[in-house]
mmCIF file of C-alpha atoms in Angstrom:
data_model
loop_
_atom_site.group_PDB
_atom_site.id
_atom_site.type_symbol
_atom_site.label_atom_id
_atom_site.label_comp_id
_atom_site.label_asym_id
_atom_site.label_seq_id
_atom_site.Cartn_x
_atom_site.Cartn_y
_atom_site.Cartn_z
ATOM 1 C CA MET L 16 2.387 -41.473 94.729
ATOM 2 C CA ARG L 17 -1.032 -41.602 96.973
ATOM 3 C CA PRO L 18 -1.940 -45.086 97.797
ATOM 4 C CA ILE L 19 -5.628 -44.946 96.986
ATOM 5 C CA GLN L 20 -6.806 -46.922 93.953
ATOM 6 C CA ALA L 21 -9.743 -48.174 92.230
ATOM 7 C CA ARG L 22 -9.672 -51.694 91.168
ATOM 8 C CA ILE L 23 -12.747 -52.284 88.618
ATOM 9 C CA SER L 24 -12.981 -55.917 86.783
ATOM 10 C CA ILE L 25 -14.190 -56.067 83.100
ATOM 11 C CA GLY L 26 -14.579 -59.445 83.722
ATOM 12 C CA ALA L 27 -16.681 -59.259 86.767
ATOM 13 C CA MET L 28 -19.068 -56.957 84.547
ATOM 14 C CA ALA L 29 -19.468 -59.606 82.380
ATOM 15 C CA HIS L 30 -20.026 -62.284 84.672
ATOM 16 C CA ASN L 31 -22.933 -60.639 86.350
ATOM 17 C CA LEU L 32 -24.183 -60.167 83.312
ATOM 18 C CA ARG L 33 -24.498 -63.754 82.478
ATOM 19 C CA VAL L 34 -25.864 -64.112 86.186
ATOM 20 C CA ALA L 35 -28.878 -61.546 85.034
ATOM 21 C CA ARG L 36 -29.308 -63.414 81.677
ATOM 22 C CA SER L 37 -29.908 -66.384 83.652
ATOM 23 C CA TYR L 38 -32.665 -64.866 85.478
ATOM 24 C CA ALA L 39 -33.960 -63.129 82.375
ATOM 25 C CA GLY L 40 -35.761 -65.888 80.718
ATOM 26 C CA ALA L 41 -36.819 -64.535 77.078
ATOM 27 C CA ALA L 42 -36.455 -61.007 78.514
ATOM 28 C CA ARG L 43 -33.897 -58.974 76.464
ATOM 29 C CA LEU L 44 -31.569 -57.261 78.560
ATOM 30 C CA PHE L 45 -30.647 -53.338 78.693
ATOM 31 C CA ALA L 46 -27.716 -53.076 80.421
ATOM 32 C CA VAL L 47 -28.133 -49.474 82.456
ATOM 33 C CA VAL L 48 -25.031 -47.823 81.969
ATOM 34 C CA LYS L 49 -25.802 -44.258 82.739
ATOM 35 C CA ALA L 50 -23.766 -41.834 85.281
ATOM 36 C CA ASN L 51 -20.782 -43.069 83.770
ATOM 37 C CA ALA L 52 -21.664 -46.820 84.103
ATOM 38 C CA TYR L 53 -22.638 -46.054 88.255
ATOM 39 C CA GLY L 54 -19.011 -44.810 88.304
ATOM 40 C CA HIS L 55 -17.185 -47.615 86.552
ATOM 41 C CA GLY L 56 -16.462 -46.127 83.453
ATOM 42 C CA LEU L 57 -18.625 -46.460 80.023
ATOM 43 C CA SER L 58 -15.571 -47.563 78.194
ATOM 44 C CA ARG L 59 -15.240 -50.549 80.438
ATOM 45 C CA ALA L 60 -18.775 -51.313 80.872
ATOM 46 C CA ARG L 61 -19.007 -51.096 77.072
ATOM 47 C CA ARG L 62 -16.367 -54.070 77.177
ATOM 48 C CA GLY L 63 -17.502 -55.941 80.309
ATOM 49 C CA LEU L 64 -21.298 -56.006 78.805
ATOM 50 C CA ALA L 65 -20.852 -56.099 75.324
ATOM 51 C CA ALA L 66 -22.956 -59.211 75.092
ATOM 52 C CA ALA L 67 -25.958 -57.297 76.366
ATOM 53 C CA ASP L 68 -29.077 -56.893 73.754
ATOM 54 C CA GLY L 69 -28.783 -53.142 74.227
ATOM 55 C CA PHE L 70 -27.792 -50.348 76.637
ATOM 56 C CA ALA L 71 -29.677 -47.488 78.306
ATOM 57 C CA VAL L 72 -28.607 -44.621 78.877
ATOM 58 C CA LEU L 73 -29.524 -40.888 80.124
ATOM 59 C CA THR L 74 -28.346 -38.243 77.499
ATOM 60 C CA LEU L 75 -27.346 -38.238 74.124
ATOM 61 C CA GLU L 76 -24.040 -37.386 74.786
ATOM 62 C CA GLU L 77 -23.699 -40.651 76.750
ATOM 63 C CA ALA L 78 -25.217 -42.242 73.691
ATOM 64 C CA ALA L 79 -23.392 -41.024 70.849
ATOM 65 C CA ASN L 80 -20.133 -42.031 73.106
ATOM 66 C CA LEU L 81 -21.310 -45.593 72.739
ATOM 67 C CA ARG L 82 -21.814 -45.407 69.095
ATOM 68 C CA GLN L 83 -18.147 -43.972 68.894
ATOM 69 C CA MET L 84 -17.190 -46.857 70.777
ATOM 70 C CA GLY L 85 -18.207 -49.395 67.746
ATOM 71 C CA VAL L 86 -21.779 -50.436 69.897
ATOM 72 C CA GLU L 87 -24.135 -51.523 67.465
ATOM 73 C CA GLN L 88 -26.944 -52.885 69.589
ATOM 74 C CA PRO L 89 -30.436 -50.404 70.510
ATOM 75 C CA ILE L 90 -29.627 -47.599 72.776
ATOM 76 C CA LEU L 91 -32.610 -46.581 75.014
ATOM 77 C CA LEU L 92 -32.729 -42.830 76.599
ATOM 78 C CA LEU L 93 -34.131 -43.592 79.432
ATOM 79 C CA GLU L 94 -35.323 -39.651 80.073
ATOM 80 C CA GLY L 95 -36.110 -39.243 76.458
ATOM 81 C CA ILE L 96 -35.626 -36.295 74.535
ATOM 82 C CA PHE L 97 -35.056 -32.929 75.978
ATOM 83 C CA GLY L 98 -36.120 -30.489 73.022
ATOM 84 C CA ALA L 99 -36.709 -30.667 69.389
ATOM 85 C CA ASP L 100 -33.318 -30.530 68.547
ATOM 86 C CA GLU L 101 -32.049 -33.986 69.747
ATOM 87 C CA ILE L 102 -34.926 -35.608 67.119
ATOM 88 C CA ALA L 103 -32.488 -35.690 64.013
ATOM 89 C CA PRO L 104 -29.512 -37.270 66.602
ATOM 90 C CA CYS L 105 -32.058 -39.819 68.013
ATOM 91 C CA ALA L 106 -32.510 -40.756 64.394
ATOM 92 C CA GLU L 107 -29.063 -40.587 63.046
ATOM 93 C CA LEU L 108 -27.640 -42.736 65.944
ATOM 94 C CA GLU L 109 -30.846 -44.973 65.408
ATOM 95 C CA LEU L 110 -31.617 -44.188 69.541
ATOM 96 C CA TRP L 111 -34.955 -45.443 71.073
ATOM 97 C CA PRO L 112 -36.463 -42.680 73.126
ATOM 98 C CA VAL L 113 -38.568 -42.885 76.078
ATOM 99 C CA LEU L 114 -41.639 -40.534 75.814
ATOM 100 C CA HIS L 115 -43.179 -39.676 79.079
ATOM 101 C CA HIS L 116 -44.848 -36.389 78.565
ATOM 102 C CA ALA L 117 -47.170 -34.660 76.294
ATOM 103 C CA GLY L 118 -44.440 -31.954 74.585
ATOM 104 C CA GLN L 119 -42.026 -35.033 73.357
ATOM 105 C CA PHE L 120 -45.097 -35.721 71.208
ATOM 106 C CA ASP L 121 -45.499 -32.264 70.107
ATOM 107 C CA TRP L 122 -41.754 -32.166 69.447
ATOM 108 C CA LEU L 123 -42.211 -35.395 67.400
ATOM 109 C CA ARG L 124 -45.294 -34.167 65.543
ATOM 110 C CA ARG L 125 -43.962 -30.865 64.460
ATOM 111 C CA GLN L 126 -40.320 -32.404 63.494
ATOM 112 C CA PRO L 127 -40.921 -35.805 62.554
ATOM 113 C CA PRO L 128 -37.336 -38.036 62.359
ATOM 114 C CA VAL L 129 -36.235 -38.670 58.758
ATOM 115 C CA ARG L 130 -35.618 -42.219 59.744
ATOM 116 C CA PRO L 131 -38.415 -43.934 61.745
ATOM 117 C CA ILE L 132 -37.228 -44.630 65.144
ATOM 118 C CA GLN L 133 -38.563 -46.813 68.078
ATOM 119 C CA VAL L 134 -39.865 -45.472 71.236
ATOM 120 C CA PHE L 135 -40.875 -46.595 74.666
ATOM 121 C CA LEU L 136 -44.211 -44.965 76.050
ATOM 122 C CA LYS L 137 -43.636 -44.616 80.067
ATOM 123 C CA PHE L 138 -46.632 -45.027 82.596
ATOM 124 C CA ASP L 139 -46.770 -43.890 85.871
ATOM 125 C CA SER L 140 -48.223 -47.123 87.638
ATOM 126 C CA GLY L 141 -47.449 -45.467 91.315
ATOM 127 C CA MET L 142 -44.306 -44.297 91.729
ATOM 128 C CA HIS L 143 -45.207 -40.668 90.603
ATOM 129 C CA ARG L 144 -41.826 -39.409 88.796
ATOM 130 C CA LEU L 145 -42.046 -39.678 85.033
ATOM 131 C CA GLY L 146 -44.563 -41.150 83.202
ATOM 132 C CA PHE L 147 -48.348 -41.037 81.269
ATOM 133 C CA PRO L 148 -51.219 -41.329 83.758
ATOM 134 C CA LEU L 149 -52.272 -44.965 83.549
ATOM 135 C CA ALA L 150 -55.836 -44.120 82.677
ATOM 136 C CA GLU L 151 -54.927 -42.149 79.789
ATOM 137 C CA HIS L 152 -52.896 -45.208 78.211
ATOM 138 C CA ALA L 153 -55.335 -45.832 75.605
ATOM 139 C CA ALA L 154 -55.077 -42.198 73.787
ATOM 140 C CA VAL L 155 -51.583 -42.033 74.329
ATOM 141 C CA ALA L 156 -51.034 -45.174 73.162
ATOM 142 C CA ALA L 157 -52.971 -44.393 70.024
ATOM 143 C CA ARG L 158 -51.214 -41.220 69.592
ATOM 144 C CA ALA L 159 -47.918 -42.637 69.735
ATOM 145 C CA ARG L 160 -48.921 -45.144 67.166
ATOM 146 C CA ASN L 161 -49.884 -42.459 64.863
ATOM 147 C CA LEU L 162 -46.480 -40.083 64.989
ATOM 148 C CA PRO L 163 -45.017 -39.303 61.817
ATOM 149 C CA GLY L 164 -41.582 -41.291 61.919
ATOM 150 C CA VAL L 165 -42.458 -43.831 64.864
ATOM 151 C CA ALA L 166 -41.386 -46.966 63.884
ATOM 152 C CA GLY L 167 -42.686 -49.412 66.885
ATOM 153 C CA VAL L 168 -43.786 -48.626 70.393
ATOM 154 C CA THR L 169 -42.774 -50.688 73.538
ATOM 155 C CA LEU L 170 -44.766 -49.930 77.029
ATOM 156 C CA MET L 171 -42.942 -49.380 80.446
ATOM 157 C CA THR L 172 -43.137 -48.411 83.765
ATOM 158 C CA HIS L 173 -40.565 -48.552 86.733
ATOM 159 C CA PHE L 174 -40.808 -50.273 90.135
ATOM 160 C CA ALA L 175 -40.649 -47.909 93.509
ATOM 161 C CA GLN L 176 -40.787 -50.961 95.743
ATOM 162 C CA ALA L 177 -39.282 -53.821 94.176
ATOM 163 C CA ASP L 178 -36.129 -54.008 96.471
ATOM 164 C CA GLU L 179 -38.338 -53.913 99.447
ATOM 165 C CA GLY L 180 -40.836 -55.784 101.131
ATOM 166 C CA ALA L 181 -43.456 -54.176 99.296
ATOM 167 C CA GLY L 182 -42.607 -55.723 96.207
ATOM 168 C CA VAL L 183 -43.997 -55.085 92.753
ATOM 169 C CA ASP L 184 -48.101 -56.225 92.685
ATOM 170 C CA TRP L 185 -49.379 -52.928 93.553
ATOM 171 C CA GLN L 186 -47.862 -51.397 90.313
ATOM 172 C CA LEU L 187 -47.584 -54.349 88.007
ATOM 173 C CA GLN L 188 -50.885 -55.792 88.126
ATOM 174 C CA PRO L 189 -52.639 -52.295 87.280
ATOM 175 C CA PHE L 190 -49.950 -51.764 84.636
ATOM 176 C CA LEU L 191 -50.653 -54.853 82.867
ATOM 177 C CA HIS L 192 -54.432 -54.881 83.135
ATOM 178 C CA GLU L 193 -54.549 -51.433 81.612
ATOM 179 C CA VAL L 194 -52.298 -52.401 78.694
ATOM 180 C CA ALA L 195 -53.106 -55.788 77.966
ATOM 181 C CA GLY L 196 -55.489 -55.112 75.270
ATOM 182 C CA HIS L 197 -52.557 -52.895 72.972
ATOM 183 C CA GLY L 198 -50.859 -56.096 72.096
ATOM 184 C CA LEU L 199 -47.670 -54.141 72.427
ATOM 185 C CA PRO L 200 -44.040 -55.325 73.571
ATOM 186 C CA TRP L 201 -43.539 -53.961 77.513
ATOM 187 C CA SER L 202 -40.860 -53.414 79.803
ATOM 188 C CA SER L 203 -40.676 -52.787 84.054
ATOM 189 C CA ALA L 204 -37.919 -55.400 85.517
ATOM 190 C CA ASN L 205 -35.048 -53.622 86.749
ATOM 191 C CA SER L 206 -32.341 -55.421 88.675
ATOM 192 C CA ALA L 207 -34.639 -56.268 91.776
ATOM 193 C CA ALA L 208 -37.346 -57.025 90.203
ATOM 194 C CA LEU L 209 -35.518 -59.142 87.294
ATOM 195 C CA LEU L 210 -33.772 -61.208 90.528
ATOM 196 C CA ARG L 211 -37.130 -61.777 92.644
ATOM 197 C CA TYR L 212 -39.956 -61.163 90.386
ATOM 198 C CA PRO L 213 -39.944 -63.356 87.166
ATOM 199 C CA GLU L 214 -43.983 -62.186 86.423
ATOM 200 C CA THR L 215 -42.240 -58.387 85.405
ATOM 201 C CA LEU L 216 -40.001 -60.129 82.593
ATOM 202 C CA GLY L 217 -41.621 -58.765 79.406
ATOM 203 C CA ALA L 218 -39.740 -58.035 76.340
ATOM 204 C CA TRP L 219 -37.096 -56.365 77.749
ATOM 205 C CA ALA L 220 -35.793 -55.897 81.087
ATOM 206 C CA ARG L 221 -33.215 -52.984 82.660
ATOM 207 C CA PRO L 222 -30.863 -54.543 85.261
ATOM 208 C CA GLY L 223 -28.344 -52.082 86.245
ATOM 209 C CA LEU L 224 -26.884 -52.115 89.894
ATOM 210 C CA MET L 225 -26.560 -55.740 89.726
ATOM 211 C CA LEU L 226 -24.243 -55.483 86.477
ATOM 212 C CA TYR L 227 -21.877 -53.970 89.008
ATOM 213 C CA GLY L 228 -21.735 -56.444 91.356
ATOM 214 C CA ALA L 229 -23.951 -55.064 94.366
ATOM 215 C CA SER L 230 -27.369 -56.649 95.564
ATOM 216 C CA PRO L 231 -30.227 -54.004 95.469
ATOM 217 C CA PHE L 232 -31.894 -56.152 98.703
ATOM 218 C CA THR L 233 -31.059 -56.091 102.679
ATOM 219 C CA ASP L 234 -32.094 -59.313 103.093
ATOM 220 C CA ALA L 235 -30.115 -61.325 100.113
ATOM 221 C CA SER L 236 -26.072 -60.336 99.689
ATOM 222 C CA ALA L 237 -24.310 -60.157 96.126
ATOM 223 C CA GLU L 238 -22.423 -63.417 97.027
ATOM 224 C CA LEU L 239 -25.842 -65.314 97.788
ATOM 225 C CA LEU L 240 -27.034 -63.633 94.508
ATOM 226 C CA GLY L 241 -24.036 -65.310 92.886
ATOM 227 C CA LEU L 242 -22.729 -61.882 92.063
ATOM 228 C CA ARG L 243 -19.100 -60.575 91.846
ATOM 229 C CA PRO L 244 -18.197 -57.006 92.728
ATOM 230 C CA ALA L 245 -16.629 -54.834 89.923
ATOM 231 C CA MET L 246 -15.157 -52.165 91.797
ATOM 232 C CA THR L 247 -12.882 -52.235 94.884
ATOM 233 C CA LEU L 248 -11.867 -49.074 96.461
ATOM 234 C CA GLN L 249 -8.663 -49.830 98.051
ATOM 235 C CA SER L 250 -6.069 -47.927 100.100
ATOM 236 C CA GLU L 251 -3.167 -47.995 102.602
ATOM 237 C CA ILE L 252 -2.658 -46.534 106.107
ATOM 238 C CA ILE L 253 -0.218 -43.655 105.961
ATOM 239 C CA GLY L 254 -0.038 -43.514 109.941
ATOM 240 C CA VAL L 255 -0.776 -44.423 113.415
ATOM 241 C CA GLN L 256 -1.622 -42.430 116.217
ATOM 242 C CA SER L 257 -2.334 -43.957 120.153
ATOM 243 C CA LEU L 258 -4.851 -42.570 121.509
ATOM 244 C CA GLN L 259 -5.175 -42.488 125.260
ATOM 245 C CA ALA L 260 -8.321 -42.533 127.120
ATOM 246 C CA GLY L 261 -10.459 -39.619 126.927
ATOM 247 C CA GLU L 262 -8.287 -38.425 124.114
ATOM 248 C CA GLY L 263 -10.359 -37.865 120.156
ATOM 249 C CA VAL L 264 -9.543 -38.253 116.959
ATOM 250 C CA GLY L 265 -10.219 -35.750 114.000
ATOM 251 C CA TYR L 266 -12.943 -32.909 113.497
ATOM 252 C CA SER L 267 -14.984 -32.319 115.825
ATOM 253 C CA GLN L 268 -13.437 -35.005 118.085
ATOM 254 C CA LEU L 269 -16.837 -37.274 117.414
ATOM 255 C CA PHE L 270 -14.991 -39.933 118.381
ATOM 256 C CA ARG L 271 -13.163 -40.440 122.192
ATOM 257 C CA ALA L 272 -11.084 -43.730 123.204
ATOM 258 C CA LYS L 273 -12.541 -45.126 126.444
ATOM 259 C CA ARG L 274 -9.398 -46.804 126.963
ATOM 260 C CA PRO L 275 -5.940 -46.935 125.192
ATOM 261 C CA MET L 276 -5.596 -47.731 121.692
ATOM 262 C CA ARG L 277 -4.072 -47.414 118.468
ATOM 263 C CA VAL L 278 -5.578 -45.790 115.164
ATOM 264 C CA GLY L 279 -4.696 -45.815 111.689
ATOM 265 C CA VAL L 280 -4.804 -43.021 109.451
ATOM 266 C CA VAL L 281 -6.100 -43.927 105.791
ATOM 267 C CA ALA L 282 -5.203 -42.118 102.567
ATOM 268 C CA CYS L 283 -8.845 -41.936 101.763
ATOM 269 C CA GLY L 284 -11.698 -38.986 101.834
ATOM 270 C CA TYR L 285 -14.671 -37.337 101.084
ATOM 271 C CA ALA L 286 -12.856 -35.619 97.767
ATOM 272 C CA ASP L 287 -12.354 -39.476 96.846
ATOM 273 C CA GLY L 288 -15.645 -40.238 96.992
ATOM 274 C CA TYR L 289 -16.049 -41.909 100.763
ATOM 275 C CA PRO L 290 -19.467 -40.641 102.464
ATOM 276 C CA ARG L 291 -18.726 -37.734 104.790
ATOM 277 C CA HIS L 292 -21.326 -38.752 106.701
ATOM 278 C CA ALA L 293 -20.150 -42.145 107.508
ATOM 279 C CA LEU L 294 -19.574 -42.297 111.472
ATOM 280 C CA THR L 295 -17.913 -44.509 113.759
ATOM 281 C CA GLY L 296 -18.594 -47.982 113.068
ATOM 282 C CA THR L 297 -18.549 -48.237 109.489
ATOM 283 C CA PRO L 298 -17.240 -51.220 108.330
ATOM 284 C CA ILE L 299 -13.532 -51.350 106.633
ATOM 285 C CA LEU L 300 -11.119 -54.156 105.995
ATOM 286 C CA VAL L 301 -7.469 -54.032 107.531
ATOM 287 C CA ASN L 302 -4.991 -56.666 105.894
ATOM 288 C CA GLY L 303 -7.872 -58.294 105.171
ATOM 289 C CA ARG L 304 -9.825 -58.709 108.468
ATOM 290 C CA MET L 305 -12.945 -56.424 109.415
ATOM 291 C CA SER L 306 -12.314 -53.378 111.314
ATOM 292 C CA ARG L 307 -14.126 -50.106 111.820
ATOM 293 C CA THR L 308 -13.836 -46.067 111.051
ATOM 294 C CA LEU L 309 -13.547 -43.823 114.168
ATOM 295 C CA GLY L 310 -14.847 -40.398 113.981
ATOM 296 C CA ARG L 311 -15.459 -38.206 110.911
ATOM 297 C CA VAL L 312 -14.250 -38.212 107.642
ATOM 298 C CA SER L 313 -12.290 -35.651 106.623
ATOM 299 C CA MET L 314 -11.511 -34.826 102.841
ATOM 300 C CA ASP L 315 -8.240 -36.746 101.920
ATOM 301 C CA MET L 316 -8.339 -38.885 105.330
ATOM 302 C CA LEU L 317 -10.297 -41.257 107.350
ATOM 303 C CA CYS L 318 -9.312 -43.516 110.894
ATOM 304 C CA VAL L 319 -9.605 -46.783 111.671
ATOM 305 C CA ASP L 320 -9.659 -48.685 114.615
ATOM 306 C CA LEU L 321 -6.273 -50.718 115.228
ATOM 307 C CA SER L 322 -7.424 -52.269 118.519
ATOM 308 C CA GLU L 323 -7.700 -55.890 117.211
ATOM 309 C CA HIS L 324 -4.811 -55.346 114.467
ATOM 310 C CA ALA L 325 -1.608 -55.713 116.157
ATOM 311 C CA ASP L 326 0.241 -56.352 112.999
ATOM 312 C CA ALA L 327 -1.292 -53.409 110.926
ATOM 313 C CA GLY L 328 0.732 -50.116 110.547
ATOM 314 C CA ILE L 329 1.747 -47.723 107.776
ATOM 315 C CA GLY L 330 1.819 -49.282 104.363
ATOM 316 C CA SER L 331 -1.019 -51.778 105.429
ATOM 317 C CA PRO L 332 -3.383 -52.426 102.822
ATOM 318 C CA VAL L 333 -7.023 -51.297 103.634
ATOM 319 C CA VAL L 334 -10.288 -52.492 101.483
ATOM 320 C CA LEU L 335 -13.255 -49.295 101.338
ATOM 321 C CA TRP L 336 -15.901 -51.454 99.859
ATOM 322 C CA GLY L 337 -15.305 -54.225 97.243
ATOM 323 C CA GLU L 338 -13.509 -57.974 97.339
ATOM 324 C CA GLY L 339 -14.255 -58.997 100.639
ATOM 325 C CA LEU L 340 -16.354 -56.280 101.838
ATOM 326 C CA PRO L 341 -19.983 -55.616 99.889
ATOM 327 C CA VAL L 342 -20.395 -52.100 98.835
ATOM 328 C CA GLU L 343 -23.986 -52.188 100.288
ATOM 329 C CA THR L 344 -22.854 -53.495 103.445
ATOM 330 C CA VAL L 345 -20.907 -50.310 103.617
ATOM 331 C CA ALA L 346 -23.732 -48.158 102.465
ATOM 332 C CA ALA L 347 -26.336 -49.711 104.904
ATOM 333 C CA ALA L 348 -23.639 -48.488 107.685
ATOM 334 C CA ALA L 349 -23.283 -45.012 106.541
ATOM 335 C CA GLY L 350 -26.812 -44.416 105.739
ATOM 336 C CA THR L 351 -26.953 -44.197 102.422
ATOM 337 C CA SER L 352 -27.630 -46.512 99.193
ATOM 338 C CA SER L 353 -24.600 -48.556 97.024
ATOM 339 C CA TYR L 354 -25.762 -46.864 94.162
ATOM 340 C CA GLU L 355 -24.575 -43.146 95.792
ATOM 341 C CA LEU L 356 -21.360 -44.781 96.679
ATOM 342 C CA LEU L 357 -20.221 -46.530 93.309
ATOM 343 C CA CYS L 358 -21.584 -42.901 91.231
ATOM 344 C CA ALA L 359 -19.711 -41.034 93.721
ATOM 345 C CA LEU L 360 -16.179 -42.431 92.720
ATOM 346 C CA ALA L 361 -13.930 -38.836 92.518
ATOM 347 C CA ALA L 362 -12.041 -38.385 89.082
ATOM 348 C CA ARG L 363 -9.039 -37.976 91.156
ATOM 349 C CA VAL L 364 -9.114 -41.397 92.498
ATOM 350 C CA PRO L 365 -6.651 -43.731 89.664
ATOM 351 C CA VAL L 366 -8.380 -46.989 88.133
ATOM 352 C CA LEU L 367 -6.571 -49.858 87.541
ATOM 353 C CA GLU L 368 -8.295 -51.918 85.193
ATOM 354 C CA MET L 369 -8.528 -55.742 85.555
ATOM 355 C CA ASP L 370 -9.435 -58.855 83.197
#
């Protein structure tokens, strides 16, 4: 059997949820489990994050799966309903849709749910993605409250730079100023805001990335934040090559040796979810010690520098990210985000579930 494997820890997710709760104060937590729980598996996340106050997903299918798994907590639909035909399932499954455009209001007005539902109203406070303009908050909130079949309303927004130096104030203050008079609960905090900006804690926080043990910040590691990686992608060296000075390795010969050296070939490639654009120097662990990738990542293999690893050979264990090598460190070196790496784990990679 090909040696690549993803180890996913249920216990690490439960631990990270406890860390999130320690920052949340009186706010309740929606555990964000969209995109197959950021590549970790919806069923595994449901168990690891069972103590969450609610779950947040993207689609009706994800929500229905959670209900079938026995989830009784509130489930938030982050992009709301995509047509009037989804109103009845929302009521049946007791889902809380996010409303972010006028068409969704029209659908609810024409086909009110037989069972009243909770809704979230999303306002655009500066990200300019989804949401009603803040300037229309009074009319939007009034219309939502008058919709037939609406049991309650929560206001929300989303931050564009909570994980960067610009922070949240430029969005949070206008949002709070505009919506303060409605007397309605509100939600704004993602992982980065939850960890760094307690003023963003309304009625509900929506942590995602941190629950899987990755830091949203470039200046604070997951370990420093008390988080544990839930996913470890590991494999082995399946071949060793000896290069002479001037010889290259891999497609396009992007790496050429400056001196004689040993190169290990690892059973992992972009078809497994490792980023093809990760070039020479991306960190990797061999036998528990740091090394670097060499050259271009292939579909099924990548190469690693064994110059300082005389003990390494065929069968030596390799960690691509996870225990001992934070996914955000690999992502930064590869010019991408830890979100992309985790979500890109391929279906062909076997998963070993850990407690």
